XYZ file of C-alpha atoms in Angstrom:
778
model
C 150.571 79.193 79.585
C 148.483 79.827 82.737
C 144.917 78.491 82.719
C 141.832 80.547 83.640
C 141.787 78.706 86.971
C 145.401 79.780 87.659
C 144.557 83.420 86.957
C 141.482 83.080 89.184
C 143.704 81.860 92.069
C 146.251 84.669 91.570
C 143.476 87.227 91.768
C 141.629 85.606 94.668
C 144.564 85.257 97.100
C 145.465 88.960 97.429
C 141.753 89.809 97.741
C 141.336 87.321 100.618
C 144.487 88.771 102.282
C 143.155 92.313 101.797
C 139.908 91.328 103.510
C 141.821 89.658 106.368
C 144.058 92.749 106.892
C 141.082 95.063 107.304
C 140.648 96.425 103.759
C 143.631 98.800 104.073
C 145.005 98.118 100.538
C 148.237 96.848 102.165
C 148.016 93.381 100.648
C 147.685 94.727 97.110
C 151.006 95.826 95.692
C 150.549 98.821 93.415
C 146.913 99.298 94.309
C 143.660 97.601 93.443
C 143.363 99.144 89.971
C 146.707 97.660 88.907
C 145.769 94.241 90.284
C 142.506 94.302 88.351
C 144.252 95.425 85.142
C 146.776 92.592 85.513
C 144.533 89.667 86.415
C 140.822 90.591 86.206
C 140.265 91.151 82.476
C 138.718 87.644 82.073
C 136.374 88.388 85.014
C 134.331 91.515 84.101
C 131.860 90.996 86.959
C 134.744 91.056 89.448
C 136.078 94.257 87.869
C 132.632 95.807 88.182
C 132.284 94.735 91.831
C 135.611 96.397 92.744
C 135.383 99.456 90.496
C 136.445 102.632 92.360
C 137.760 100.545 95.299
C 140.461 103.051 96.341
C 137.829 105.740 96.895
C 135.461 103.589 98.977
C 134.891 103.794 102.728
C 135.914 100.833 104.915
C 132.454 99.177 105.064
C 131.972 99.649 101.322
C 135.365 98.062 100.618
C 134.417 95.103 102.803
C 131.147 94.582 100.924
C 132.849 94.939 97.517
C 135.565 92.400 98.432
C 133.015 89.901 99.698
C 131.020 90.242 96.467
C 134.168 89.747 94.344
C 135.237 86.682 96.330
C 131.779 85.126 95.901
C 132.292 85.471 92.132
C 135.780 83.957 92.346
C 135.029 81.121 94.781
C 135.879 77.719 93.230
C 133.195 75.011 93.302
C 132.976 73.251 96.639
C 134.520 76.107 98.633
C 132.112 77.985 100.950
C 131.511 81.557 99.900
C 132.678 84.328 102.242
C 130.110 85.684 104.679
C 127.278 87.708 103.182
C 126.580 91.260 104.325
C 124.642 91.635 107.556
C 121.280 93.395 107.791
C 122.724 96.840 108.313
C 125.560 96.648 105.801
C 125.139 98.104 102.332
C 122.343 100.434 103.400
C 122.861 103.731 101.572
C 123.317 106.494 104.144
C 122.324 110.095 103.608
C 125.085 112.608 102.749
C 126.645 114.136 105.905
C 125.049 117.559 105.332
C 121.499 116.131 105.153
C 118.921 116.780 107.858
C 118.442 113.600 109.926
C 115.824 114.866 112.393
C 113.388 111.976 113.116
C 109.925 112.429 111.562
C 106.675 110.487 112.180
C 105.508 108.358 109.225
C 102.348 110.454 108.837
C 104.415 113.578 108.031
C 103.263 115.156 104.773
C 105.896 115.023 102.037
C 105.354 118.733 101.367
C 106.891 119.488 104.790
C 110.183 117.716 103.966
C 112.812 119.201 101.670
C 113.162 116.837 98.697
C 114.341 119.490 96.281
C 112.640 121.776 93.728
C 109.507 120.413 92.052
C 109.282 117.447 94.425
C 105.738 118.262 95.583
C 104.345 118.111 92.040
C 106.158 114.829 91.382
C 104.831 113.197 94.545
C 101.277 114.341 93.797
C 101.404 112.830 90.299
C 102.591 109.538 91.834
C 99.750 109.606 94.393
C 102.161 109.874 97.341
C 101.305 112.252 100.191
C 103.110 111.155 103.373
C 106.423 109.581 104.359
C 104.501 106.382 105.070
C 103.221 106.365 101.481
C 106.806 106.618 100.288
C 107.975 103.746 102.514
C 105.240 101.471 101.143
C 105.656 102.545 97.530
C 107.327 99.260 96.643
C 109.334 98.717 93.437
C 107.413 96.820 90.748
C 110.532 94.762 90.007
C 114.232 94.527 90.893
C 117.321 94.467 88.717
C 120.783 93.153 89.619
C 123.297 95.888 88.828
C 126.089 94.701 91.103
C 128.176 93.604 88.133
C 126.997 94.938 84.777
C 128.217 92.862 81.819
C 131.038 93.662 79.438
C 130.286 93.377 75.713
C 132.262 90.117 75.554
C 129.581 88.429 77.701
C 126.471 89.744 75.970
C 124.575 87.240 73.813
C 122.335 88.051 70.865
C 118.732 88.606 72.037
C 119.726 88.820 75.726
C 117.962 91.336 77.995
C 120.771 93.499 79.409
C 121.403 96.618 81.468
C 124.449 98.669 80.491
C 125.968 101.801 81.976
C 128.241 104.300 80.315
C 128.911 107.889 79.309
C 127.286 109.284 76.154
C 130.077 110.001 73.653
C 127.888 110.719 70.600
C 124.286 110.778 69.424
C 122.376 111.193 66.190
C 118.851 110.936 64.780
C 117.603 109.531 61.520
C 114.347 109.149 59.639
C 114.729 106.086 57.374
C 111.211 106.535 56.030
C 108.180 108.755 56.669
C 106.593 108.041 60.051
C 109.714 106.370 61.497
C 112.095 108.228 63.811
C 115.217 106.558 65.208
C 117.356 108.117 67.918
C 120.820 106.649 68.574
C 123.289 107.300 71.386
C 126.699 105.673 71.802
C 127.814 104.900 75.348
C 131.335 104.145 76.523
C 131.475 101.822 79.528
C 134.147 101.335 82.220
C 136.135 98.988 79.964
C 136.278 101.526 77.142
C 133.790 99.466 75.130
C 131.224 101.253 72.970
C 127.517 100.313 72.959
C 124.968 101.815 70.588
C 121.511 102.393 72.154
C 118.443 103.056 69.995
C 114.994 104.513 70.617
C 112.243 104.098 68.019
C 109.634 106.854 67.551
C 110.384 108.458 70.947
C 111.401 111.984 69.990
C 110.842 113.230 73.561
C 113.882 111.210 74.718
C 116.310 113.349 72.709
C 116.271 116.399 74.960
C 117.503 114.275 77.880
C 120.503 112.857 75.994
C 123.524 115.111 76.355
C 127.105 114.147 75.569
C 129.067 113.456 78.755
C 125.941 112.299 80.639
C 126.256 108.994 82.524
C 123.375 106.790 81.481
C 121.926 103.408 82.437
C 119.991 101.677 79.641
C 118.038 98.397 79.773
C 116.766 96.562 76.719
C 117.198 93.696 74.282
C 120.717 93.318 72.841
C 121.486 92.656 69.181
C 124.984 91.561 68.153
C 126.586 92.718 64.909
C 129.962 90.987 64.903
C 131.973 92.527 67.756
C 129.553 95.424 68.266
C 126.405 95.412 70.388
C 123.245 97.445 69.925
C 120.590 97.773 72.635
C 116.951 98.564 71.805
C 116.221 100.798 74.822
C 113.193 99.943 76.927
C 114.211 101.812 80.084
C 116.834 104.456 80.808
C 118.110 106.505 83.729
C 120.662 109.288 83.974
C 122.807 108.995 87.091
C 125.525 110.825 88.981
C 128.694 109.265 90.382
C 127.099 108.833 93.840
C 123.970 107.281 92.364
C 121.781 104.698 94.077
C 121.178 103.196 90.648
C 124.339 101.130 90.128
C 126.541 98.675 91.987
C 123.650 96.983 93.849
C 120.310 95.222 93.407
C 118.059 98.170 92.613
C 114.295 98.618 92.572
C 112.455 99.824 89.463
C 109.460 101.944 90.517
C 106.268 102.919 88.772
C 107.087 106.435 87.576
C 105.863 108.969 85.048
C 107.533 111.113 82.423
C 109.639 113.787 84.081
C 110.139 111.762 87.271
C 113.426 109.867 87.314
C 114.030 106.574 89.083
C 116.955 108.253 90.836
C 114.591 110.874 92.319
C 112.264 108.175 93.709
C 115.180 106.193 95.135
C 116.763 109.192 96.858
C 113.412 110.268 98.296
C 112.820 106.733 99.581
C 116.326 106.665 101.064
C 115.532 109.918 102.890
C 112.256 108.482 104.251
C 113.967 105.302 105.458
C 116.642 107.328 107.265
C 114.276 109.936 108.726
C 111.363 107.791 109.979
C 112.009 105.891 113.242
C 111.119 102.405 111.984
C 109.521 100.451 114.797
C 107.375 97.360 114.294
C 103.658 96.742 114.750
C 104.312 92.990 115.167
C 105.802 91.790 118.446
C 109.041 89.813 118.634
C 107.020 86.742 119.682
C 104.677 86.968 116.680
C 107.610 87.461 114.314
C 109.354 84.419 115.762
C 106.189 82.327 115.579
C 105.660 83.027 111.862
C 109.314 83.266 110.796
C 109.223 86.968 109.895
C 112.000 89.529 109.780
C 111.474 92.882 111.516
C 109.813 95.783 109.682
C 112.918 98.018 109.326
C 114.857 95.142 107.757
C 111.904 94.396 105.460
C 111.508 97.980 104.227
C 115.241 98.420 103.663
C 115.328 95.029 101.960
C 112.472 95.885 99.629
C 113.953 99.218 98.532
C 117.730 98.635 98.930
C 118.425 94.899 99.358
C 122.000 93.936 100.205
C 121.586 90.599 98.411
C 118.977 88.132 97.130
C 118.367 86.649 100.589
C 117.647 90.109 102.010
C 115.147 90.798 99.213
C 113.464 87.414 99.740
C 112.932 87.845 103.497
C 111.702 91.424 102.930
C 109.224 90.276 100.306
C 107.949 87.500 102.577
C 107.387 89.844 105.534
C 105.642 92.551 103.516
C 103.407 90.003 101.747
C 102.433 88.647 105.160
C 101.587 92.192 106.286
C 99.349 92.772 103.247
C 97.286 89.680 104.056
C 97.275 90.381 107.802
C 95.747 93.851 107.374
C 93.349 92.563 104.719
C 92.139 89.839 107.092
C 91.848 92.293 110.009
C 89.813 94.607 107.805
C 87.319 92.024 106.558
C 86.956 90.424 109.988
C 86.236 93.818 111.558
C 83.891 94.968 108.801
C 82.110 91.754 107.928
C 78.426 91.161 108.426
C 79.423 89.385 111.652
C 81.346 92.376 113.027
C 78.796 92.588 115.859
C 79.547 89.216 117.367
C 76.354 88.354 119.273
C 73.746 86.426 117.265
C 71.090 83.786 117.865
C 71.725 80.713 119.983
C 70.248 77.372 118.941
C 70.070 73.955 120.580
C 71.084 72.220 117.305
C 70.780 68.788 118.937
C 72.430 65.747 117.363
C 69.128 63.860 117.687
C 67.378 66.497 115.521
C 70.065 66.199 112.809
C 69.768 62.416 112.857
C 65.977 62.677 112.721
C 66.183 64.947 109.666
C 68.563 62.579 107.875
C 66.347 59.620 108.734
C 63.522 61.168 106.697
C 65.666 61.564 103.556
C 65.560 59.059 100.666
C 69.402 58.965 100.819
C 72.170 59.151 103.424
C 74.481 62.129 103.845
C 78.021 61.701 102.528
C 80.894 61.951 104.996
C 81.651 65.468 103.730
C 78.030 66.597 104.153
C 77.951 65.236 107.689
C 81.279 66.923 108.602
C 80.086 70.280 107.258
C 76.730 69.964 109.029
C 78.467 69.506 112.372
C 80.604 72.608 111.697
C 77.388 74.565 111.049
C 75.686 73.119 114.155
C 78.663 74.104 116.349
C 78.299 77.701 115.092
C 74.540 77.672 115.708
C 75.018 76.511 119.300
C 77.355 79.444 119.991
C 75.991 82.819 121.055
C 78.345 84.351 118.470
C 76.640 85.098 115.181
C 77.351 82.404 112.600
C 78.840 83.689 109.361
C 79.894 80.657 107.311
C 80.565 80.026 103.636
C 79.397 76.599 102.458
C 81.244 75.649 99.296
C 80.556 72.596 97.224
C 80.821 71.603 93.608
C 77.719 71.168 91.472
C 75.619 68.273 92.799
C 77.508 67.884 96.090
C 74.359 68.282 98.198
C 74.576 71.808 99.636
C 70.790 72.334 99.554
C 70.152 69.245 101.731
C 72.676 70.528 104.293
C 71.048 73.977 104.261
C 67.629 72.354 104.686
C 68.862 70.549 107.809
C 70.231 73.818 109.243
C 66.866 75.510 108.588
C 65.148 72.559 110.283
C 67.371 73.049 113.367
C 66.355 76.735 113.482
C 62.648 75.739 113.243
C 63.078 73.241 116.103
C 63.989 76.254 118.294
C 60.899 78.210 117.106
C 62.858 80.506 114.771
C 62.004 81.368 111.184
C 64.421 80.712 108.319
C 64.996 82.405 104.959
C 66.695 81.202 101.808
C 67.486 83.982 99.290
C 68.410 83.040 95.703
C 69.549 85.364 92.895
C 66.959 84.276 90.291
C 63.318 83.192 90.297
C 64.250 79.963 88.482
C 66.632 79.067 91.288
C 64.199 80.205 94.004
C 61.454 77.945 92.610
C 63.894 75.050 92.470
C 64.962 75.557 96.114
C 61.306 75.883 97.116
C 60.530 72.513 95.533
C 63.522 70.907 97.282
C 62.777 72.368 100.732
C 59.106 71.487 100.471
C 60.114 67.863 99.781
C 62.573 67.787 102.686
C 60.668 69.765 105.346
C 56.896 69.593 104.810
C 56.714 65.910 105.945
C 58.358 67.053 109.205
C 55.634 69.634 109.864
C 57.567 72.704 108.638
C 55.500 75.334 106.777
C 57.466 76.486 103.671
C 56.511 79.565 101.611
C 57.694 81.235 98.383
C 58.066 84.990 97.825
C 59.143 86.082 94.336
C 58.413 88.989 92.016
C 56.171 86.902 89.729
C 53.465 86.614 92.415
C 50.419 88.846 92.070
C 50.174 91.800 94.489
C 47.450 89.927 96.378
C 49.609 86.785 96.665
C 52.632 88.823 97.830
C 50.582 90.620 100.476
C 49.328 87.297 101.825
C 52.824 85.787 102.036
C 54.105 88.956 103.731
C 51.257 88.711 106.283
C 52.081 85.061 106.994
C 55.772 85.963 107.519
C 54.899 88.786 109.920
C 52.595 86.718 112.145
C 54.779 83.596 112.061
C 52.425 81.400 110.004
C 55.339 80.549 107.678
C 58.403 78.878 109.153
C 60.767 78.866 106.164
C 60.500 81.323 103.257
C 62.331 80.904 99.971
C 62.605 83.934 97.718
C 64.541 86.358 95.607
C 65.269 89.993 96.489
C 61.551 90.194 97.286
C 62.577 88.918 100.749
C 64.317 92.228 101.530
C 61.598 94.644 100.420
C 60.341 97.102 103.031
C 56.979 95.356 103.327
C 58.594 92.170 104.669
C 58.561 92.089 108.482
C 59.905 88.925 110.052
C 58.224 87.479 113.104
C 61.414 85.853 114.444
C 64.127 85.340 111.813
C 66.889 83.108 113.181
C 68.788 81.772 110.153
C 69.373 83.343 106.737
C 70.764 81.190 103.916
C 72.065 83.180 100.953
C 72.718 81.271 97.721
C 75.419 82.547 95.321
C 75.773 85.659 97.521
C 78.317 87.314 95.219
C 75.352 88.155 92.980
C 73.875 90.382 95.679
C 75.114 93.825 96.651
C 76.392 94.675 100.124
C 73.279 96.671 101.018
C 70.970 93.855 99.857
C 72.737 91.421 102.174
C 72.606 93.828 105.096
C 68.842 94.307 104.766
C 68.281 90.577 105.139
C 70.669 90.430 108.097
C 69.318 93.471 109.958
C 67.877 91.367 112.807
C 71.254 89.682 113.228
C 70.266 86.121 112.322
C 72.884 83.451 111.853
C 74.132 83.480 108.254
C 74.961 80.582 105.951
C 76.281 81.540 102.515
C 76.180 78.856 99.790
C 78.265 78.854 96.628
C 78.481 76.308 93.825
C 81.228 78.409 92.269
C 84.446 76.610 93.227
C 86.677 79.204 94.880
C 90.342 78.484 95.601
C 90.953 78.435 99.345
C 93.374 81.368 99.109
C 90.689 83.500 97.460
C 87.965 82.337 99.838
C 90.106 83.319 102.852
C 90.630 86.833 101.479
C 87.614 87.720 99.353
C 85.309 85.986 101.868
C 87.585 86.661 104.841
C 84.658 87.632 107.070
C 83.204 84.113 106.727
C 84.352 80.800 108.151
C 84.823 78.202 105.446
C 83.185 74.773 105.038
C 83.760 72.672 101.932
C 81.762 69.665 100.690
C 84.549 67.964 98.767
C 82.786 64.685 98.006
C 80.033 63.858 95.490
C 77.134 61.523 96.384
C 77.686 57.883 95.309
C 76.303 56.790 91.945
C 77.137 60.005 90.084
C 78.536 59.297 86.629
C 81.354 61.724 85.727
C 80.603 63.963 82.757
C 82.696 63.113 79.683
C 84.218 66.266 78.171
C 85.589 66.623 74.644
C 87.461 69.583 73.157
C 87.055 70.054 69.388
C 87.905 72.749 66.829
C 85.057 74.635 65.162
C 85.941 72.865 61.902
C 84.471 69.685 63.452
C 81.276 71.405 64.630
C 78.993 69.423 62.283
C 80.101 66.097 63.822
C 79.334 67.412 67.316
C 75.759 68.244 66.341
C 75.439 64.805 64.757
C 76.197 63.429 68.237
C 73.592 65.804 69.743
C 70.983 64.479 67.310
C 71.849 60.892 68.269
C 71.183 61.740 71.952
C 67.874 63.417 71.063
C 66.726 60.316 69.164
C 67.419 58.345 72.369
C 64.978 60.637 74.203
C 67.540 63.025 75.731
C 67.834 66.826 75.615
C 70.723 69.213 75.002
C 71.934 72.694 75.904
C 73.870 74.824 73.407
C 75.544 77.847 74.999
C 77.015 80.903 73.284
C 78.513 84.133 74.571
C 76.472 86.923 72.966
C 72.777 87.708 72.410
C 73.080 89.427 69.037
C 75.522 89.409 66.126
C 78.623 91.467 66.767
C 80.921 92.661 64.000
C 83.808 93.091 66.413
C 83.646 89.666 68.100
C 83.537 86.534 65.998
C 81.067 84.814 68.284
C 77.920 83.058 67.147
C 75.038 84.925 68.730
C 72.314 82.934 70.441
C 69.550 84.259 68.196
C 71.406 83.377 64.992
C 72.602 80.069 66.390
C 69.041 79.000 67.213
C 68.018 79.676 63.608
C 71.052 77.793 62.271
C 70.308 74.745 64.433
C 66.731 74.564 63.163
C 68.260 74.024 59.716
C 71.100 71.769 60.879
C 68.835 69.628 63.123
C 65.481 69.609 61.276
C 64.093 66.841 63.504
C 64.817 68.732 66.726
C 62.593 71.288 68.470
C 64.788 74.295 69.329
C 64.117 76.824 72.126
C 65.914 80.083 73.008
C 66.830 81.608 76.372
C 68.851 84.794 76.971
C 69.427 87.493 79.565
C 67.330 90.182 77.911
C 64.122 88.224 78.405
C 61.788 89.200 81.226
C 61.982 86.993 84.331
C 58.562 85.451 83.690
C 59.521 84.678 80.090
C 62.741 82.959 81.207
C 60.789 80.864 83.729
C 58.297 79.883 81.043
C 61.068 78.768 78.657
C 62.754 76.698 81.388
C 59.459 75.096 82.383
C 58.852 74.149 78.745
C 62.331 72.620 78.528
C 61.738 70.677 81.762
C 58.414 69.384 80.326
C 60.336 68.315 77.168
C 58.386 70.675 74.930
C 61.635 71.128 72.990
C 64.827 69.126 72.617
C 67.556 71.758 72.339
C 67.825 74.901 74.448
C 70.070 77.559 72.908
C 71.131 79.892 75.694
C 73.547 82.511 76.917
C 75.093 81.981 80.367
C 71.810 82.578 82.234
C 71.603 78.792 82.693
C 74.959 78.840 84.480
C 73.794 78.332 88.070
C 71.133 76.165 89.654
C 68.999 75.015 86.726
C 68.127 71.348 87.114
C 66.866 69.321 84.130
C 67.819 65.655 84.744
C 66.918 64.597 81.177
C 69.476 67.002 79.617
C 72.622 64.961 78.887
C 74.580 67.070 76.382
C 76.118 70.528 76.765
C 77.691 72.155 73.687
C 79.631 75.359 74.442
C 80.372 77.438 71.347
C 83.516 79.583 71.297
C 84.582 78.066 74.610
C 87.746 80.199 74.627
C 85.560 83.228 75.450
C 84.760 81.840 78.921
C 86.842 81.490 82.076
C 87.637 77.957 83.232
C 85.445 78.195 86.345
C 82.546 79.468 84.242
C 82.961 76.577 81.799
C 82.908 74.161 84.738
C 79.722 75.784 86.037
C 78.060 75.510 82.632
C 79.094 71.865 82.333
C 77.390 71.212 85.663
C 73.960 71.795 84.080
C 74.159 68.267 82.649
C 74.848 65.085 84.578
C 71.925 65.784 86.929
C 70.287 62.410 86.255
C 71.499 58.805 86.134
C 72.322 58.718 82.396
C 75.852 59.294 81.064
C 76.282 62.986 80.185
C 78.629 64.830 77.835
C 80.125 68.301 77.405
C 81.530 69.401 74.031
C 83.802 72.456 74.001
C 83.918 74.049 70.552
C 87.026 76.232 70.170
C 86.805 79.027 67.604
C 90.449 79.922 68.206
C 93.113 77.402 67.258
C 96.224 78.615 69.116
C 98.303 76.309 71.313
C 97.703 78.614 74.281
C 93.917 78.288 73.918
C 94.128 74.526 73.499
C 96.330 74.158 76.581
C 93.902 76.210 78.690
C 90.776 74.354 77.553
C 92.506 70.985 78.020
C 92.335 71.694 81.772
C 88.523 71.419 81.544
C 88.707 68.403 79.248
C 91.004 66.535 81.645
C 89.458 67.412 85.043
C 86.016 67.400 86.655
C 87.288 68.686 90.025
C 85.945 72.231 90.387
C 88.601 73.243 92.902
C 91.485 72.059 90.705
C 89.945 74.029 87.839
C 89.401 77.118 89.998
C 93.068 77.076 91.102
C 94.138 76.876 87.447
C 91.757 79.717 86.560
C 93.177 81.855 89.364
C 96.719 81.350 88.050
C 95.675 82.180 84.492
C 93.333 85.118 85.067
C 94.007 86.536 88.530
C 91.423 87.014 91.286
C 89.031 89.087 89.148
C 85.842 90.574 90.516
C 84.548 87.579 92.462
C 83.067 89.474 95.380
C 84.048 92.945 94.255
C 87.745 93.658 94.766
C 87.132 97.212 95.990
C 85.049 95.666 98.726
C 87.630 93.096 99.755
C 90.787 95.137 99.249
C 92.262 92.554 96.877
C 93.128 95.189 94.304
C 95.503 96.655 96.920
C 97.713 93.559 96.930
C 100.990 94.956 95.609
C 103.168 91.967 96.429
C 100.720 89.153 97.173
C 99.890 86.429 94.652
C 96.739 84.515 95.565
C 97.699 81.654 93.265
C 100.763 80.766 95.357
C 100.343 82.408 98.781
C 97.917 80.029 100.526
C 100.310 79.224 103.415
C 101.033 82.915 104.070
C 97.302 83.770 103.883
C 96.369 81.061 106.386
C 99.124 82.172 108.771
C 98.083 85.840 108.481
C 94.426 84.938 109.056
C 95.380 82.878 112.108
C 97.239 85.839 113.615
C 94.423 88.285 112.732
C 91.857 86.075 114.482
C 94.164 85.664 117.494
C 94.608 89.441 117.817
C 90.875 90.203 117.547
C 89.925 87.367 119.886
C 92.019 88.912 122.648
C 91.333 92.569 121.797
C 88.322 93.035 119.444
C 88.723 96.835 119.376
C 92.562 96.986 119.270
C 92.463 99.292 122.270
C 95.550 97.956 124.101
C 98.409 100.528 124.040
C 100.733 97.855 122.637
C 98.528 97.643 119.537
C 98.462 101.389 118.842
C 100.978 101.172 115.961
C 99.129 98.173 114.454
C 95.818 100.031 114.725
C 97.263 103.175 113.111
C 98.677 101.141 110.218
C 95.326 99.360 109.761
C 93.514 102.699 109.635
C 96.041 104.092 107.133
C 95.682 101.095 104.803
C 91.886 101.027 105.105
C 91.439 104.708 104.273
C 93.475 104.246 101.090
C 90.869 101.951 99.532
C 87.765 103.963 100.463
C 86.657 101.737 103.320
C 84.467 103.200 105.972
C 86.437 104.047 109.097
C 87.882 101.018 110.852
C 87.587 100.870 114.660
């Protein structure tokens, strides 16, 4: 009895001969259908690949044979050649209009059939270019759809067949089940079901050829598919026999309509390329026509992969061009400072500590920018306690040495006061006059500080948004330092930067490099990735809420040793919808649970002066436990606080938890963070274990990015990140860095993109920018 391998050989040999003889059907005695009936029953994917062979054109036969031989190739034998770039592209029917059209042509001016205009409008598509860049949300391999013999219980499958019967039933009130039986190419019957989707019924007619995707359920030899997606298709459909794209569509708009319209656009628009051959070679990119065809109608997996890579690169390239052109440093000329090495060394010599290697490296990056006539726009990142303020103080000192004023703007008065104290300690002994301008000053005090700024009697001014009020007139502002700038609006930043000072942005929020290069793409990046020596790592423990009492026993032990503790919760008041302990209730509970402890309360609805007063009391040790919402997240410095308890830790993002944890460990004593989980699922535990196991803010931020996406870090509408259709910031760092490198190269040589060779690139940039409500680019 012949083995499966023998049958495989008997089928493969005539197919290889057919391919060698030019696909003329001469090598197949009795025709392809007979050969398949005789030998191919054990190989349903091969049957599917060669279905309708006798009616195919030469190129289609070649592609079908190659696909079948790949499936039949024994292990160790090289597969036959894969289709080239231009093979397997669906051509328009001969009678179609093929007149070339520019990509900006409105869809309403092209004949896509009755009702097409309404469909395009509902999909938000207006031009041929929109259609070309309306990428599928996923792809499905329909080159060889399975026979029932191959389908496993619970498997996600796509089946195609003709409807031979249908019926509806209502097993109980409120439940409606629609069933349709399909017959596939092998004569097998598949039952497809739709639950509570009465609207589907009018589209199911006997004799209709249907594609259905869903989860399969086996009942002996029969298979039932719970339909999740369906399409009706004609014999010449673009929806079978290939890797097909599944598009975002709406009721009444078929996938087949979108595919045929896209096919028309690809055939009608002369597809050039806005990237030169040299740039494509340098970054390993395919050309744009190949990429667009490969995204919509890939000939194989490799084609889809190279298309996806090129179009992801393009997304980041235009994003980087946009932010570089529209950033605060878009006008390139700024201040020019001496920034002498001797001045930096003199500043460090007056400190009670030495800079770390990372601080020194970052300081030299800043000094290089300050020496340039180009306006500095740099993001200084560093984890909690890495010494960003000391670096900023040195930069402000360099500005003062050249007779310029400096400003440091912080988002809260608590943080502004803290920076003021630090800068006074660093700079006053060197002869620098440091002032403070915050909302809590009396009108008389504010007026005096504003006068001193205007006449140059203050060299460095620390403040909140009070620094950008209309009454503030700078005598000679040279350097602006903005702390946690994502808390300020675009217009607030621009007011401070109106005189075009150099700009240093500080952030203690660890931001993955991929996100920093896109969300902060208009800023150069410096990272302090080293903590000062002598810092004791914070010990973190994850517990369930059932063990809460033990955690507060530990808090009480620390208090008896003279330490203080933070307890953080997510809400201000009780909420019936969220099972979160509110700060107000928690403070009352802790007074009962910890009768020896003095308990204070801090939350976001307090007035600024009241918050400052509470923090000052905590610093003076007027109470032992501070119950707070996340207002203590950034910048608060109480060295005697050694314990942080975070209630319902699952309610916070990982980066936010890391920020909160950074409020302890500010002194020399061992500090602790206790994460209390109110949710007990494995998923929650796995996520919070990341915080328990790591104190590296950048590792945590990368994990947070993978889990939660890029979020609203700097405002995604501002950065264009919400327009990333293909890009994935969690895994695209290499592509982002390459795209940024090319964007900077292009703008360095042609800042206005005025060269005729960049006209297509410029037009594409303008098209993409206008789609996300940016002001006009270039």
